[in-house]
mmCIF file of C-alpha atoms in Angstrom:
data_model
loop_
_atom_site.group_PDB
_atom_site.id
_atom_site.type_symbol
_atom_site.label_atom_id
_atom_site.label_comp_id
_atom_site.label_asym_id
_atom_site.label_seq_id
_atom_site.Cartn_x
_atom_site.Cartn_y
_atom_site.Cartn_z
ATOM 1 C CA UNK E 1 8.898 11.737 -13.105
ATOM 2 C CA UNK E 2 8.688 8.013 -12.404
ATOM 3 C CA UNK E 3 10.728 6.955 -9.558
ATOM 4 C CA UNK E 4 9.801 4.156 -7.445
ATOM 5 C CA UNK E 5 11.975 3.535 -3.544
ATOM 6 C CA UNK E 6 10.629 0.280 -2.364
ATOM 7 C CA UNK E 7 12.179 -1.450 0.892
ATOM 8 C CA UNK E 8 10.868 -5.171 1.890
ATOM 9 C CA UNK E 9 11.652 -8.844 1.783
ATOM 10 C CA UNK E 10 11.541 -11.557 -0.999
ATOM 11 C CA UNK E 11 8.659 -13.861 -1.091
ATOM 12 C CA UNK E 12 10.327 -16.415 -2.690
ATOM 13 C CA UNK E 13 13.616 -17.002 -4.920
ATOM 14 C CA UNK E 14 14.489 -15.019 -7.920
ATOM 15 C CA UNK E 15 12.834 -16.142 -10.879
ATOM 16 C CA UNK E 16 16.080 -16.317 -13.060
ATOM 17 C CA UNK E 17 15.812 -16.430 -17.161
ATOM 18 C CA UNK E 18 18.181 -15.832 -20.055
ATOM 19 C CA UNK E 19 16.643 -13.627 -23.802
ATOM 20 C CA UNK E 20 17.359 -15.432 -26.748
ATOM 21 C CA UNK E 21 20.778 -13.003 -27.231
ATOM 22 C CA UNK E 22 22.174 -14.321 -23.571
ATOM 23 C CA UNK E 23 20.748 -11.176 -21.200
ATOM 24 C CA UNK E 24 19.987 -12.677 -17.858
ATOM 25 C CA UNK E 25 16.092 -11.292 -16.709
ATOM 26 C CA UNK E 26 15.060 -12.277 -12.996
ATOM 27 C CA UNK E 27 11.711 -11.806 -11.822
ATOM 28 C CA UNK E 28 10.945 -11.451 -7.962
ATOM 29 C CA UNK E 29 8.296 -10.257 -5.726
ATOM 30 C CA UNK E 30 8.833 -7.625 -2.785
ATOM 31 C CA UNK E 31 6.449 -7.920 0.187
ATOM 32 C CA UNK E 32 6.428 -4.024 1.464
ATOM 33 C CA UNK E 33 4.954 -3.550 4.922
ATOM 34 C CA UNK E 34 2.453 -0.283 4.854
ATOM 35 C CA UNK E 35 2.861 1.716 8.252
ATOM 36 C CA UNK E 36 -0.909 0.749 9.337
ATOM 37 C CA UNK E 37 -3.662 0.073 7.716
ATOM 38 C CA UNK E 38 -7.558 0.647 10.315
ATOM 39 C CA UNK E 39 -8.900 -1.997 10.530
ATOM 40 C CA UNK E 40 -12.663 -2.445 10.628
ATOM 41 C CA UNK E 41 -12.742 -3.248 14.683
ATOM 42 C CA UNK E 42 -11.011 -0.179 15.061
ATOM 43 C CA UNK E 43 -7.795 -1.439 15.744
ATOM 44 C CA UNK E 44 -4.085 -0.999 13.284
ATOM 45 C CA UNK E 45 -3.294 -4.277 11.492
ATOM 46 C CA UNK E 46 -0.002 -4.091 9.909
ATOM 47 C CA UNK E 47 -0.172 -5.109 6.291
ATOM 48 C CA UNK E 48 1.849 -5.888 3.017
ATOM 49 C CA UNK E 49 1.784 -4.787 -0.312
ATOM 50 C CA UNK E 50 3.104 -7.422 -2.908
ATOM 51 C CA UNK E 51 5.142 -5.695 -5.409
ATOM 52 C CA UNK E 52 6.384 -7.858 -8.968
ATOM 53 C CA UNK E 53 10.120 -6.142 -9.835
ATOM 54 C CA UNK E 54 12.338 -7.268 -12.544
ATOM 55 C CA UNK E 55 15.683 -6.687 -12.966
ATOM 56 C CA UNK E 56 18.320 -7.220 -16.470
ATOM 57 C CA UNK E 57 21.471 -7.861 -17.095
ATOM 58 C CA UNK E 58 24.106 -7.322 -14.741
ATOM 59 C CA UNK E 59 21.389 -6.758 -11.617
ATOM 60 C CA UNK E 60 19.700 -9.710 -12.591
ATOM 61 C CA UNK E 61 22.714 -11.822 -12.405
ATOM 62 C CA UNK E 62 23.627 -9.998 -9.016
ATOM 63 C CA UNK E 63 19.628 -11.430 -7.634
ATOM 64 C CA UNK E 64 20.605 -14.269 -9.117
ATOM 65 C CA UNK E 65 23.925 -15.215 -7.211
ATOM 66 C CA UNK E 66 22.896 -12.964 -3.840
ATOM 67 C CA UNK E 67 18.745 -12.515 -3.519
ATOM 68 C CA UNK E 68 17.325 -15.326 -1.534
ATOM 69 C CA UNK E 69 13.632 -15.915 0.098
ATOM 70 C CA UNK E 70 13.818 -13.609 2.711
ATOM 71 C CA UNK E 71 15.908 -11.455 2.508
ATOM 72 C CA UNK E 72 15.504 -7.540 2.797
ATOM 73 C CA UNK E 73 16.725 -5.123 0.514
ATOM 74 C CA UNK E 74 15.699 -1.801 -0.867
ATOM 75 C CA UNK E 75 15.115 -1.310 -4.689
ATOM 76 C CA UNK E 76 14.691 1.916 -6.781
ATOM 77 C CA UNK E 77 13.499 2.043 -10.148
ATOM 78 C CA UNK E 78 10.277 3.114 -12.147
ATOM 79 C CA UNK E 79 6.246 1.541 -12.871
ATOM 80 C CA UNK E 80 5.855 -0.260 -16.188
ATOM 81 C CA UNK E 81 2.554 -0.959 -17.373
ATOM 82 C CA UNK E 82 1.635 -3.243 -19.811
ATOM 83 C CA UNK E 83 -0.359 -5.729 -21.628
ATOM 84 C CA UNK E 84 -0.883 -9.085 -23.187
ATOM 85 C CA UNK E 85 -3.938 -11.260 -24.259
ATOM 86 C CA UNK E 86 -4.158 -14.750 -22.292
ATOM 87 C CA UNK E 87 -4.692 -18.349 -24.004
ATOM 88 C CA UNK E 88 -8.073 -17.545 -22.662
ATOM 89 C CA UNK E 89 -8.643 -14.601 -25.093
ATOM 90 C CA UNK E 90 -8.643 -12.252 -21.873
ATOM 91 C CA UNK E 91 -6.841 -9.042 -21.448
ATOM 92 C CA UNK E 92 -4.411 -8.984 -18.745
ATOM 93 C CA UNK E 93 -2.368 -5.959 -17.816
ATOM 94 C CA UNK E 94 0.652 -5.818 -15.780
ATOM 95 C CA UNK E 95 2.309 -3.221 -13.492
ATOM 96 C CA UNK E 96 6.302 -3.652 -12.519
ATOM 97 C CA UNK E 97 9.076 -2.294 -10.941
ATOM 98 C CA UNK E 98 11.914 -2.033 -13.545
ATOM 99 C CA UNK E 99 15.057 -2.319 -10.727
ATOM 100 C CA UNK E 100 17.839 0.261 -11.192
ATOM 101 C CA UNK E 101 19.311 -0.538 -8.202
ATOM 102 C CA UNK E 102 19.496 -2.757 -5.102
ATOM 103 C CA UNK E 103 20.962 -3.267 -2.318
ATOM 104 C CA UNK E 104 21.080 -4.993 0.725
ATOM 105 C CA UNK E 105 18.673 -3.489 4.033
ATOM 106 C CA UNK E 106 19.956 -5.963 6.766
ATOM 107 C CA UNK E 107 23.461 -6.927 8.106
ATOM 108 C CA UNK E 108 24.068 -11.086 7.653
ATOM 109 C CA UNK E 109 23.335 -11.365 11.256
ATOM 110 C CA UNK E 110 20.251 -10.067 11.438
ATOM 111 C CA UNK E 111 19.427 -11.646 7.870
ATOM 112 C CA UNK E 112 20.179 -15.400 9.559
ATOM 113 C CA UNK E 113 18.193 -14.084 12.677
ATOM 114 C CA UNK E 114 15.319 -13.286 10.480
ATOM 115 C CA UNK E 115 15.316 -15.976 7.762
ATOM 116 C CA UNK E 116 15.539 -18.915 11.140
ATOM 117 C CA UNK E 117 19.027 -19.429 9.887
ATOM 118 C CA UNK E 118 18.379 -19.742 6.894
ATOM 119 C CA UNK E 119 20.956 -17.040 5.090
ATOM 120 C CA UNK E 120 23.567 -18.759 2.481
ATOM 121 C CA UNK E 121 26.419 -17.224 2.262
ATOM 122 C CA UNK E 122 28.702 -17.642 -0.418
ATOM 123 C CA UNK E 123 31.998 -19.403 -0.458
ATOM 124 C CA UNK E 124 35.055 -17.595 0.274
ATOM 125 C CA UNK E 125 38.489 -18.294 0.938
ATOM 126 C CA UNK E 126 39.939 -19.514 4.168
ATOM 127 C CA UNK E 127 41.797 -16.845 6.403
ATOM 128 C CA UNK E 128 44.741 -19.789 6.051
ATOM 129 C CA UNK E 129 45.002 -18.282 2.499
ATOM 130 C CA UNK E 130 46.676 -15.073 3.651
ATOM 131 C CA UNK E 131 50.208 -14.120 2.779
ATOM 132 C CA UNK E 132 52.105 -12.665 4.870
ATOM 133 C CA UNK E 133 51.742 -9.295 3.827
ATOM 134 C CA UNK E 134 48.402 -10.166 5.509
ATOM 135 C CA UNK E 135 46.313 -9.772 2.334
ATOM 136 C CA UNK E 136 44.448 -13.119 0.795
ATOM 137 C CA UNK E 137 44.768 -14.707 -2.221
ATOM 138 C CA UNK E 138 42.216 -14.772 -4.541
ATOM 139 C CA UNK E 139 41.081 -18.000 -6.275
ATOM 140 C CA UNK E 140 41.692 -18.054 -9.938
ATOM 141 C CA UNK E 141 38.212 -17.690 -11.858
ATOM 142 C CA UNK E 142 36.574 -15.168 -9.256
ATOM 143 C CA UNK E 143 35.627 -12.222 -10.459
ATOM 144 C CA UNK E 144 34.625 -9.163 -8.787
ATOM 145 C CA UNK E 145 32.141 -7.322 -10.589
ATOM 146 C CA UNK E 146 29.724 -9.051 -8.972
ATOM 147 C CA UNK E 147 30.226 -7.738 -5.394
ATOM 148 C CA UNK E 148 27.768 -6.100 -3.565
ATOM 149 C CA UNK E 149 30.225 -3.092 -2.627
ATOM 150 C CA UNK E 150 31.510 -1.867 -5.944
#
């Protein structure tokens, strides 16, 4: 079985790309703490393990418009190995994480908290926009599939 759980923070923003045939691919990198690691003094350094994941289509459009430097989440997925030869002539292989899923590890708060403020949120609409059946409107061209929480 290959199954990969991963839980850690983004090193830097989402590499977002599109195929030739319109399929969104985003490439990020996971720093993972390890529990402890001895260190040679005798003491326990925490450390970090730098994981590459990539993500298609519909998850790579959802790291796309909600994955920022930063910010936690947990990923499951499997390893894929592979290959390619380098303008150099050199053999380099590769080891992923092909995301399945993802989700977010950390509430907003503590996401701002941790990221020195740093957290964008995106835009919604204003409380004013409720009706008075106390549900709000939603702006025309929004869709939901996107969401987090379906």
């Amino acid at each position: 079985m290959n199954r990969v759980i991963l839980m850690g923070r983004l090193t830097r923003e989402p590499d977002i790309r599109y195929s030739q045939n319109g399929m969104a691919v985003a490439r990020y990198t996971l720093a993972v703490d390890r529990r402890f690691a001895r260190s040679s003094d005798g003491g326990n350094d925490q450390t970090a393990d730098f994981i590459s994941c990539v993500a298609f289509g519909k998850s790579a459009e959802f790291a796309e418009k909600y994955l920022h430097q930063g910010t936690k989440i947990a990923v499951t997925g499997r390893i894929q190995t592979g290959s390619y030869t380098n303008r150099d002539g050199q053999k380099v292989y590769t080891t992923d994480v092909v995301v399945e899923d993802q989700e977010f590890a950390e509430s907003k708060n503590a996401a701002a908290q941790n990221t020195g403020g740093a957290y964008r949120q995106t835009a919604r609409p204003e409380p004013s926009a409720a009706l008075d059946d106390g549900f709000m409107n939603i702006p025309d061209g929004v869709e939901d599939e996107g969401l987090p929480f379906n």
